[in-house]
Tab-separated table of C-alpha atoms in Angstrom:
chain	number	residue	atom	x	y	z
A	280	MET	CA	-2.204	25.734	-23.609
A	281	GLN	CA	-4.075	24.024	-26.430
A	282	VAL	CA	-7.714	25.054	-26.917
A	283	GLU	CA	-10.161	22.977	-28.942
A	284	ARG	CA	-13.327	24.903	-29.802
A	285	ASN	CA	-16.577	23.853	-31.384
A	286	GLN	CA	-16.325	24.886	-35.028
A	287	HIS	CA	-19.636	26.737	-34.747
A	288	LEU	CA	-18.355	28.899	-31.888
A	289	GLY	CA	-15.116	30.315	-33.211
A	290	ASP	CA	-13.063	32.419	-30.825
A	291	SER	CA	-16.094	34.267	-29.397
A	292	SER	CA	-15.638	37.648	-27.762
A	293	GLU	CA	-13.294	39.155	-25.226
A	294	PRO	CA	-13.447	37.792	-21.646
A	295	LEU	CA	-16.316	39.163	-19.594
A	296	GLY	CA	-15.687	41.463	-16.682
A	297	ASP	CA	-12.576	42.407	-14.754
A	298	GLU	CA	-10.569	39.380	-13.569
A	299	ARG	CA	-8.932	41.411	-10.780
A	300	GLN	CA	-10.228	42.223	-7.327
A	301	GLU	CA	-9.018	45.804	-7.327
A	302	GLY	CA	-7.901	47.258	-4.023
A	303	ARG	CA	-8.067	44.014	-2.046
A	304	PRO	CA	-4.736	42.985	-0.528
A	305	ASP	CA	-6.294	39.668	0.498
A	306	ALA	CA	-7.584	38.844	-3.019
A	307	VAL	CA	-7.103	35.338	-4.425
A	308	GLU	CA	-7.330	33.950	-7.937
A	309	LEU	CA	-9.343	30.869	-6.949
A	310	ALA	CA	-11.780	29.704	-4.296
A	311	VAL	CA	-12.678	26.021	-4.331
A	312	ILE	CA	-15.891	24.905	-2.631
A	313	GLY	CA	-15.633	21.276	-1.520
A	314	LEU	CA	-12.153	19.971	-0.680
A	315	GLY	CA	-12.637	16.302	-1.484
A	316	TYR	CA	-11.420	14.018	-4.272
A	317	VAL	CA	-12.199	16.659	-6.916
A	318	GLY	CA	-11.701	19.988	-5.187
A	319	LEU	CA	-8.418	19.342	-3.400
A	320	PRO	CA	-6.485	18.173	-6.507
A	321	LEU	CA	-7.793	21.260	-8.319
A	322	ALA	CA	-6.592	23.496	-5.487
A	323	ARG	CA	-3.207	21.747	-5.477
A	324	GLU	CA	-2.734	22.155	-9.236
A	325	ALA	CA	-3.730	25.814	-9.117
A	326	ALA	CA	-1.352	26.500	-6.250
A	327	SER	CA	1.460	24.676	-8.059
A	328	VAL	CA	1.286	27.118	-10.992
A	329	GLY	CA	1.408	30.129	-8.690
A	330	LEU	CA	-2.260	30.977	-8.213
A	331	ARG	CA	-3.394	32.166	-4.812
A	332	VAL	CA	-6.017	29.691	-3.607
A	333	VAL	CA	-8.492	29.431	-0.759
A	334	GLY	CA	-10.632	26.374	-0.034
A	335	LEU	CA	-14.086	26.273	1.519
A	336	ASP	CA	-15.446	23.132	3.164
A	337	ARG	CA	-18.277	22.645	5.635
A	338	ASP	CA	-16.424	19.899	7.524
A	339	PRO	CA	-14.275	21.573	10.220
A	340	ARG	CA	-12.186	18.394	10.591
A	341	VAL	CA	-11.124	18.580	6.929
A	342	VAL	CA	-10.290	22.271	7.283
A	343	THR	CA	-8.269	21.703	10.453
A	344	ARG	CA	-6.304	18.844	8.883
A	345	LEU	CA	-5.469	20.829	5.754
A	346	ASN	CA	-4.426	23.928	7.673
A	347	SER	CA	-2.086	21.751	9.733
A	348	GLY	CA	-0.530	20.306	6.570
A	349	ARG	CA	-2.288	16.942	6.489
A	350	SER	CA	-4.261	15.448	3.609
A	351	HIS	CA	-7.367	13.276	3.803
A	352	ILE	CA	-7.412	11.826	0.284
A	353	ASP	CA	-5.176	9.381	-1.605
A	354	ASP	CA	-4.171	11.559	-4.538
A	355	VAL	CA	-2.912	14.481	-2.467
A	356	SER	CA	-0.092	13.747	-0.041
A	357	ASP	CA	0.759	15.541	3.196
A	358	ARG	CA	3.801	16.891	1.368
A	359	ASP	CA	1.524	18.303	-1.337
A	360	VAL	CA	-0.585	20.050	1.287
A	361	ARG	CA	2.478	21.538	2.952
A	362	ARG	CA	3.612	22.879	-0.422
A	363	MET	CA	0.162	24.345	-0.960
A	364	ARG	CA	0.334	25.985	2.429
A	365	ASP	CA	3.771	27.412	1.616
A	366	ALA	CA	2.247	28.872	-1.561
A	367	GLY	CA	-0.428	30.624	0.501
A	368	PHE	CA	-3.285	28.115	0.442
A	369	THR	CA	-5.709	28.231	3.346
A	370	ALA	CA	-8.863	26.261	4.077
A	371	SER	CA	-11.906	27.742	5.768
A	372	THR	CA	-15.462	27.023	6.829
A	373	ASP	CA	-16.404	30.695	6.403
A	374	GLY	CA	-18.101	31.531	3.111
A	375	ALA	CA	-16.900	35.115	3.359
A	376	CYS	CA	-13.674	33.963	1.697
A	377	LEU	CA	-15.599	33.664	-1.597
A	378	ALA	CA	-15.845	37.426	-1.958
A	379	ARG	CA	-12.055	37.643	-2.325
A	380	ALA	CA	-11.850	35.323	-5.337
A	381	GLN	CA	-11.673	36.083	-9.040
A	382	THR	CA	-12.916	32.543	-9.778
A	383	VAL	CA	-15.101	30.252	-7.667
A	384	VAL	CA	-15.299	26.562	-8.546
A	385	ILE	CA	-17.982	24.352	-6.986
A	386	CYS	CA	-16.778	20.758	-6.396
A	387	VAL	CA	-19.391	19.366	-4.020
A	388	PRO	CA	-20.840	15.822	-4.085
A	389	THR	CA	-24.070	14.939	-5.880
A	390	PRO	CA	-25.186	11.582	-4.448
A	391	LEU	CA	-28.331	9.824	-5.585
A	392	GLY	CA	-31.572	10.958	-4.012
A	393	GLU	CA	-34.543	8.799	-3.104
A	394	ASP	CA	-36.123	9.450	-6.513
A	395	GLY	CA	-33.103	8.016	-8.334
A	396	GLY	CA	-31.925	11.422	-9.480
A	397	PRO	CA	-29.067	13.514	-8.129
A	398	ASP	CA	-29.386	15.015	-4.688
A	399	LEU	CA	-28.550	18.616	-5.480
A	400	GLY	CA	-28.694	19.766	-1.870
A	401	ALA	CA	-24.952	20.452	-1.686
A	402	VAL	CA	-24.964	22.215	-5.076
A	403	VAL	CA	-27.860	24.453	-4.029
A	404	SER	CA	-26.147	25.214	-0.718
A	405	ALA	CA	-22.885	26.073	-2.481
A	406	ALA	CA	-24.653	28.259	-5.062
A	407	ARG	CA	-26.408	30.152	-2.290
A	408	ALA	CA	-23.092	30.652	-0.518
A	409	VAL	CA	-21.620	32.062	-3.734
A	410	ALA	CA	-24.663	34.286	-4.235
A	411	GLY	CA	-24.201	35.690	-0.762
A	412	HIS	CA	-20.766	36.995	-1.739
A	413	LEU	CA	-21.037	37.330	-5.526
A	414	GLN	CA	-18.955	40.136	-7.025
A	415	ARG	CA	-19.127	41.790	-10.424
A	416	GLY	CA	-16.609	40.253	-12.814
A	417	GLN	CA	-16.322	36.932	-10.956
A	418	LEU	CA	-16.225	33.609	-12.780
A	419	VAL	CA	-18.312	30.820	-11.210
A	420	VAL	CA	-17.844	27.230	-12.407
A	421	LEU	CA	-19.794	24.121	-11.445
A	422	GLU	CA	-17.762	20.893	-11.629
A	423	SER	CA	-20.130	18.610	-9.715
A	424	THR	CA	-21.561	15.871	-11.924
A	425	THR	CA	-25.270	16.250	-12.627
A	426	TYR	CA	-27.932	16.101	-15.326
A	427	PRO	CA	-27.982	18.380	-18.396
A	428	GLY	CA	-29.588	21.687	-17.519
A	429	THR	CA	-28.472	21.990	-13.904
A	430	THR	CA	-26.145	24.945	-14.434
A	431	GLU	CA	-28.785	26.941	-16.306
A	432	GLU	CA	-31.873	25.785	-14.404
A	433	VAL	CA	-30.610	25.505	-10.818
A	434	VAL	CA	-27.359	27.394	-10.288
A	435	ARG	CA	-27.966	30.393	-12.556
A	436	PRO	CA	-31.322	31.441	-11.018
A	437	LEU	CA	-29.849	31.271	-7.519
A	438	LEU	CA	-26.939	33.505	-8.498
A	439	GLU	CA	-29.167	35.921	-10.390
A	440	GLU	CA	-31.323	36.455	-7.316
A	441	THR	CA	-28.578	38.941	-6.424
A	442	GLY	CA	-29.659	41.164	-9.321
A	443	LEU	CA	-26.453	40.403	-11.214
A	444	ARG	CA	-26.780	38.704	-14.598
A	445	ALA	CA	-24.749	35.807	-15.988
A	446	GLY	CA	-22.939	36.854	-19.154
A	447	GLU	CA	-23.236	40.521	-18.246
A	448	ASP	CA	-22.126	41.040	-14.647
A	449	PHE	CA	-20.446	37.715	-13.917
A	450	ALA	CA	-19.431	34.608	-15.860
A	451	LEU	CA	-20.966	31.184	-15.288
A	452	ALA	CA	-19.781	27.858	-16.735
A	453	PHE	CA	-19.811	24.103	-16.273
A	454	SER	CA	-16.667	21.973	-16.478
A	455	PRO	CA	-17.027	18.252	-15.662
A	456	GLU	CA	-14.454	16.806	-13.304
A	457	ARG	CA	-12.337	14.010	-14.735
A	458	ILE	CA	-10.439	12.979	-11.620
A	459	ASP	CA	-9.379	9.324	-11.631
A	460	PRO	CA	-8.150	8.448	-8.118
A	461	GLY	CA	-4.872	6.555	-8.159
A	462	ASN	CA	-4.124	7.324	-11.822
A	463	THR	CA	-0.533	8.571	-11.935
A	464	GLN	CA	-0.367	8.791	-15.726
A	465	HIS	CA	-3.363	11.012	-16.404
A	466	GLY	CA	-3.537	13.671	-13.729
A	467	LEU	CA	-5.557	16.869	-13.763
A	468	ARG	CA	-3.022	18.761	-15.888
A	469	GLU	CA	-2.644	16.017	-18.500
A	470	THR	CA	-6.365	15.306	-18.884
A	471	PRO	CA	-8.178	17.601	-21.368
A	472	LYS	CA	-10.689	19.878	-19.606
A	473	VAL	CA	-14.137	20.283	-21.159
A	474	VAL	CA	-15.710	23.702	-20.585
A	475	GLY	CA	-19.152	25.023	-21.476
A	476	GLY	CA	-20.276	28.564	-20.746
A	477	CYS	CA	-23.754	30.015	-20.324
A	478	THR	CA	-22.780	32.559	-22.973
A	479	PRO	CA	-19.810	32.803	-25.364
A	480	SER	CA	-18.186	35.424	-23.118
A	481	CYS	CA	-18.639	33.130	-20.110
A	482	ALA	CA	-16.923	30.347	-22.038
A	483	VAL	CA	-13.972	32.600	-22.887
A	484	ARG	CA	-13.470	33.404	-19.210
A	485	ALA	CA	-13.638	29.750	-18.210
A	486	VAL	CA	-11.261	28.658	-20.984
A	487	ALA	CA	-8.774	31.341	-19.941
A	488	PHE	CA	-8.918	30.235	-16.308
A	489	TYR	CA	-8.468	26.501	-16.922
A	490	GLY	CA	-5.755	27.234	-19.477
A	491	LYS	CA	-3.572	28.292	-16.568
A	492	ILE	CA	-3.906	24.860	-14.981
A	493	VAL	CA	-4.318	22.184	-17.677
A	494	ASP	CA	-2.557	21.488	-20.967
A	495	THR	CA	-5.666	21.224	-23.155
A	496	VAL	CA	-9.057	22.915	-22.844
A	497	VAL	CA	-11.965	21.692	-24.968
A	498	GLN	CA	-14.778	24.192	-25.438
A	499	ALA	CA	-18.288	22.753	-25.628
A	500	ARG	CA	-21.186	24.512	-27.330
A	501	GLY	CA	-22.741	25.305	-23.941
A	502	THR	CA	-23.249	24.084	-20.392
A	503	ARG	CA	-25.724	21.356	-21.360
A	504	GLU	CA	-23.286	19.810	-23.817
A	505	ALA	CA	-20.524	19.852	-21.199
A	506	GLU	CA	-22.872	18.283	-18.647
A	507	MET	CA	-23.907	15.599	-21.149
A	508	ALA	CA	-20.289	14.857	-22.079
A	509	LYS	CA	-19.550	13.765	-18.519
A	510	LEU	CA	-22.586	11.503	-18.402
A	511	LEU	CA	-21.742	10.048	-21.814
A	512	GLU	CA	-18.225	9.145	-20.689
A	513	ASN	CA	-19.405	7.206	-17.672
A	514	THR	CA	-22.534	5.734	-19.267
A	515	TYR	CA	-20.286	4.323	-21.998
A	516	ARG	CA	-18.210	2.550	-19.371
A	517	HIS	CA	-21.246	1.471	-17.355
A	518	VAL	CA	-22.925	-0.148	-20.357
A	519	ASN	CA	-19.764	-1.898	-21.547
A	520	ILE	CA	-18.956	-3.211	-18.077
A	521	ALA	CA	-22.486	-4.602	-17.932
A	522	LEU	CA	-21.954	-6.214	-21.334
A	523	VAL	CA	-18.847	-8.133	-20.266
A	524	ASN	CA	-20.364	-9.004	-16.882
A	525	GLU	CA	-23.344	-10.617	-18.554
A	526	LEU	CA	-21.016	-12.186	-21.096
A	527	ALA	CA	-19.046	-13.750	-18.229
A	528	ILE	CA	-22.203	-15.337	-16.833
A	529	ILE	CA	-23.311	-16.617	-20.229
A	530	SER	CA	-19.852	-17.847	-21.217
A	531	ARG	CA	-19.627	-20.040	-18.150
A	532	GLU	CA	-22.864	-21.747	-19.146
A	533	LEU	CA	-21.543	-22.152	-22.701
A	534	HIS	CA	-18.202	-23.544	-21.460
A	535	VAL	CA	-16.297	-20.604	-22.957
A	536	ASP	CA	-13.271	-18.954	-21.338
A	537	VAL	CA	-14.485	-15.344	-21.459
A	538	TRP	CA	-11.104	-13.992	-20.365
A	539	ASP	CA	-9.373	-15.633	-23.297
A	540	ALA	CA	-12.077	-14.396	-25.660
A	541	ILE	CA	-11.524	-10.833	-24.418
A	542	ARG	CA	-7.755	-11.249	-24.800
A	543	CYS	CA	-8.159	-12.372	-28.387
A	544	ALA	CA	-10.660	-9.639	-29.272
A	545	GLY	CA	-8.302	-7.078	-27.751
A	546	THR	CA	-5.677	-7.797	-30.403
A	547	LYS	CA	-7.831	-6.027	-32.998
A	548	PRO	CA	-6.137	-2.651	-33.607
A	549	PHE	CA	-9.391	-0.829	-34.372
A	550	GLY	CA	-13.076	-0.883	-33.450
A	551	PHE	CA	-12.733	-2.630	-30.088
A	552	GLN	CA	-11.890	-1.573	-26.528
A	553	ALA	CA	-11.425	-4.283	-23.935
A	554	PHE	CA	-13.589	-4.228	-20.794
A	555	ARG	CA	-13.288	-6.989	-18.217
A	556	PRO	CA	-15.729	-8.706	-15.847
A	557	SER	CA	-15.778	-7.672	-12.216
A	558	PRO	CA	-17.673	-8.351	-8.983
A	559	GLY	CA	-19.614	-5.132	-9.551
A	560	VAL	CA	-19.011	-1.471	-10.278
A	561	GLY	CA	-17.824	1.013	-7.697
A	562	GLY	CA	-16.465	4.498	-7.239
A	563	HIS	CA	-17.867	7.997	-7.392
A	564	CYS	CA	-18.838	7.873	-11.082
A	565	ILE	CA	-19.841	4.625	-12.775
A	566	PRO	CA	-22.548	3.381	-10.363
A	567	ILE	CA	-23.947	6.887	-9.873
A	568	ASP	CA	-23.600	9.181	-12.876
A	569	PRO	CA	-25.639	7.239	-15.482
A	570	ASN	CA	-28.582	7.475	-13.092
A	571	TYR	CA	-28.579	11.252	-13.546
A	572	LEU	CA	-29.160	10.866	-17.261
A	573	SER	CA	-31.780	8.177	-16.721
A	574	TYR	CA	-33.522	10.471	-14.225
A	575	LYS	CA	-33.499	13.415	-16.647
A	576	VAL	CA	-34.947	11.315	-19.472
A	577	ARG	CA	-37.630	9.890	-17.198
A	578	SER	CA	-38.594	13.203	-15.560
A	579	SER	CA	-38.421	15.377	-18.683
A	580	LEU	CA	-39.431	13.001	-21.466
A	581	GLY	CA	-41.581	10.512	-19.600
A	582	HIS	CA	-39.867	7.311	-20.661
A	583	GLU	CA	-36.929	5.123	-19.664
A	584	PHE	CA	-33.395	5.178	-20.990
A	585	ARG	CA	-33.395	1.430	-21.507
A	586	PHE	CA	-29.676	0.903	-22.016
A	587	ILE	CA	-28.918	2.480	-18.643
A	588	GLU	CA	-31.720	0.644	-16.843
A	589	LEU	CA	-30.501	-2.699	-18.188
A	590	ALA	CA	-26.864	-1.955	-17.347
A	591	GLN	CA	-27.870	-1.035	-13.798
A	592	GLU	CA	-29.764	-4.291	-13.418
A	593	ILE	CA	-26.855	-6.419	-14.651
A	594	ASN	CA	-24.119	-4.683	-12.652
A	595	ARG	CA	-26.167	-4.596	-9.449
A	596	ARG	CA	-26.670	-8.347	-9.530
A	597	MET	CA	-22.960	-9.165	-9.875
A	598	PRO	CA	-22.302	-9.322	-6.103
A	599	GLU	CA	-25.090	-11.896	-5.823
A	600	TYR	CA	-23.562	-13.867	-8.688
A	601	VAL	CA	-20.166	-13.763	-6.936
A	602	VAL	CA	-21.673	-15.116	-3.722
A	603	ARG	CA	-23.517	-17.842	-5.607
A	604	ARG	CA	-20.291	-18.896	-7.296
A	605	ALA	CA	-18.539	-18.851	-3.908
A	606	GLN	CA	-21.240	-21.093	-2.471
A	607	ASP	CA	-20.857	-23.522	-5.390
A	608	LEU	CA	-17.098	-23.585	-4.891
A	609	LEU	CA	-17.468	-24.427	-1.208
A	610	ASN	CA	-20.079	-27.068	-1.980
A	611	SER	CA	-17.671	-28.705	-4.427
A	612	ALA	CA	-15.164	-28.882	-1.592
A	613	GLY	CA	-17.742	-30.519	0.668
A	614	ARG	CA	-18.507	-27.471	2.814
A	615	PRO	CA	-21.693	-25.395	3.145
A	616	LEU	CA	-21.462	-21.617	2.980
A	617	HIS	CA	-23.295	-21.480	6.308
A	618	GLY	CA	-20.605	-21.398	8.984
A	619	SER	CA	-17.692	-21.201	6.538
A	620	ARG	CA	-14.931	-18.674	7.085
A	621	VAL	CA	-14.586	-16.354	4.095
A	622	LEU	CA	-11.741	-13.876	3.617
A	623	LEU	CA	-12.293	-10.902	1.303
A	624	LEU	CA	-9.088	-9.564	-0.238
A	625	GLY	CA	-9.163	-5.932	-1.378
A	626	ILE	CA	-12.311	-4.053	-0.433
A	627	THR	CA	-11.706	-0.734	-2.219
A	628	TYR	CA	-13.430	0.063	-5.486
A	629	LYS	CA	-10.191	0.195	-7.512
A	630	PRO	CA	-6.575	-0.951	-7.079
A	631	ASP	CA	-4.022	0.839	-4.926
A	632	VAL	CA	-6.304	3.434	-3.333
A	633	ALA	CA	-8.170	3.558	-0.025
A	634	ASP	CA	-11.373	4.851	-1.652
A	635	ARG	CA	-14.357	2.646	-0.790
A	636	ARG	CA	-17.154	4.684	-2.353
A	637	GLU	CA	-19.823	2.345	-3.766
A	638	THR	CA	-17.432	-0.607	-3.526
A	639	PRO	CA	-19.018	-3.956	-4.478
A	640	ALA	CA	-17.267	-5.421	-1.441
A	641	VAL	CA	-20.116	-4.110	0.711
A	642	PRO	CA	-22.971	-6.032	-0.963
A	643	VAL	CA	-20.726	-9.114	-1.261
A	644	ALA	CA	-20.001	-9.034	2.473
A	645	ARG	CA	-23.649	-8.336	3.266
A	646	LEU	CA	-24.865	-11.309	1.200
A	647	LEU	CA	-22.257	-13.611	2.728
A	648	LYS	CA	-23.284	-12.602	6.235
A	649	GLU	CA	-26.953	-13.070	5.394
A	650	ARG	CA	-26.063	-16.653	4.471
A	651	LYS	CA	-24.351	-17.045	7.871
A	652	ALA	CA	-20.787	-17.096	6.618
A	653	GLU	CA	-18.068	-15.753	8.933
A	654	VAL	CA	-16.564	-12.853	7.010
A	655	ALA	CA	-13.134	-11.280	7.504
A	656	PHE	CA	-11.157	-8.936	5.256
A	657	HIS	CA	-7.669	-7.846	4.356
A	658	ASP	CA	-6.692	-4.692	2.505
A	659	PRO	CA	-3.286	-2.983	2.675
A	660	HIS	CA	-4.972	0.406	2.289
A	661	VAL	CA	-7.834	-0.006	4.780
A	662	PRO	CA	-7.178	-0.534	8.511
A	663	LEU	CA	-10.834	-0.584	9.608
A	664	TRP	CA	-14.013	-1.546	7.786
A	665	SER	CA	-17.647	-1.923	8.785
A	666	VAL	CA	-20.724	-3.062	6.901
A	667	ASP	CA	-24.122	-1.783	7.998
A	668	GLY	CA	-22.525	-0.367	11.131
A	669	VAL	CA	-20.943	-3.678	12.193
A	670	ALA	CA	-17.153	-3.977	12.179
A	671	VAL	CA	-15.701	-6.665	9.919
A	672	PRO	CA	-12.672	-8.428	11.459
A	673	ARG	CA	-9.392	-7.558	9.741
A	674	ALA	CA	-6.797	-10.247	9.132
A	675	GLY	CA	-3.500	-9.019	10.512
A	676	ASP	CA	-1.314	-11.872	9.273
A	677	LEU	CA	-2.347	-12.447	5.655
A	678	THR	CA	-0.433	-15.717	5.212
A	679	ALA	CA	-1.965	-17.224	8.330
A	680	ALA	CA	-5.429	-16.038	7.340
A	681	LEU	CA	-5.128	-17.589	3.872
A	682	ARG	CA	-4.320	-20.931	5.462
A	683	GLU	CA	-7.077	-20.702	8.049
A	684	GLN	CA	-10.002	-19.403	5.988
A	685	ASP	CA	-12.179	-21.913	4.158
A	686	LEU	CA	-12.453	-19.600	1.136
A	687	THR	CA	-10.606	-16.504	-0.031
A	688	ILE	CA	-12.258	-14.152	-2.546
A	689	LEU	CA	-10.001	-11.716	-4.401
A	690	LEU	CA	-12.185	-8.642	-4.933
A	691	GLN	CA	-9.453	-6.115	-5.686
A	692	ASP	CA	-5.995	-6.851	-7.106
A	693	HIS	CA	-3.832	-4.324	-5.267
A	694	SER	CA	-0.247	-4.260	-6.509
A	695	ALA	CA	0.909	-5.010	-2.953
A	696	TYR	CA	-0.536	-8.511	-3.229
A	697	ASP	CA	1.722	-11.363	-4.331
A	698	LEU	CA	-0.964	-13.122	-6.333
A	699	ARG	CA	1.064	-16.275	-6.968
A	700	ALA	CA	1.838	-16.632	-3.254
A	701	ILE	CA	-1.825	-16.065	-2.440
A	702	ALA	CA	-2.839	-18.790	-4.890
A	703	ASP	CA	-0.275	-21.203	-3.437
A	704	THR	CA	-1.331	-20.528	0.170
A	705	ALA	CA	-5.120	-20.176	0.134
A	706	ARG	CA	-7.183	-23.272	0.856
A	707	LEU	CA	-9.730	-22.243	-1.766
A	708	LEU	CA	-9.367	-19.132	-3.943
A	709	PHE	CA	-11.981	-17.351	-6.045
A	710	ASP	CA	-10.448	-14.688	-8.299
A	711	THR	CA	-13.062	-12.151	-9.441
A	712	ARG	CA	-10.486	-10.042	-11.314
A	713	GLY	CA	-9.114	-12.581	-13.779
A	714	ARG	CA	-5.537	-12.276	-12.555
A	715	ILE	CA	-4.647	-15.797	-11.441
A	716	PHE	CA	-4.950	-18.530	-14.028
A	717	GLN	CA	-3.584	-21.719	-12.525
A	718	PRO	CA	-5.020	-25.079	-11.498
A	719	GLY	CA	-7.169	-24.987	-8.388
A	720	VAL	CA	-8.104	-21.282	-8.703
A	721	GLU	CA	-11.704	-20.418	-9.551
A	722	VAL	CA	-11.936	-17.409	-11.871
A	723	LEU	CA	-15.042	-15.278	-12.382
């Protein structure tokens, strides 16, 4: 394991507490709360290196599936789950399992609340569950993305209601998840793990734990710095995606091929990273996480984080821009959008996964339907799809659908798609991903 520490921190002190659950034959090294896109890969990786793992989830359907050897997420296969089970992994809905663990990691969702900040309901619930079974010497880690200060201001007080103290009786840390669904090159083990402890001794415990699972651990100064690092990563992407999205709109008006400009700029070996236009941002991070930082600035400092607010405005209007361009394309072909048949290709938020969280396909479909277009979809990873509770028809025969639909919009470029064949077959094709450059194809 490689450990990168803040130069001001040094090696700190010895790990806090006893990492063993003495006298418990049912003891486990790790309990993971929340067995979704973050928690289940963590449990798999821990089990693969020989740690005894238990998972806690409030959804009995998830627990039943996992205990029968079946996965519910893209990045963990049924075979992976069976291997986990063979290594002793079990899933449960009973929080009592937390008392058996040396380390408890909280991986629950933090969606946006009505006030634009994170809804910490699941984090609070998980922290209370941990508090109900907190043992001396345990390590507790929050991985759920949130605003700087959450670990210290929300989780720590709930745990200390037990009378135990962080840094003295138990260890508490924050380590931002860096799961990238569908990424086969940079998995959990290969991706450096940032860790910030409430105290130096807490950090040592957390570094030692993650060092068993990942190749490189990066120690932050504290929990707030680790929390901010996660928001910085995704705000950086959010802002740069907004930049190229607005650039795409402006370039069209200036008669500039923005895709070629990006290609040329990308040849510079330093000082530039290529981002590309898209129909909008999706997933569990980019559309959500920057809002946490904006919320914290607004609620704590009383003013706006203007870069984030502007990026949100630009990226949120991209689906409307896509629909407007689609309408113009149909008009050029002598057809109104009203009554036209529109096929959406690829409705997930990224290629080659089934994950539809915050996918821009939803607002695109909604806007098309509001304009009375007849919307259908095709996606090799999604058998059923509904928008606002109404099922969207799925094209079974893609070739036939391409020939029949008045307009096809490529929203996601799954590797299963033969893009050249799609371009040759579709009556009208609008490529929002910049993958098909040939006569007759409209490109975002």
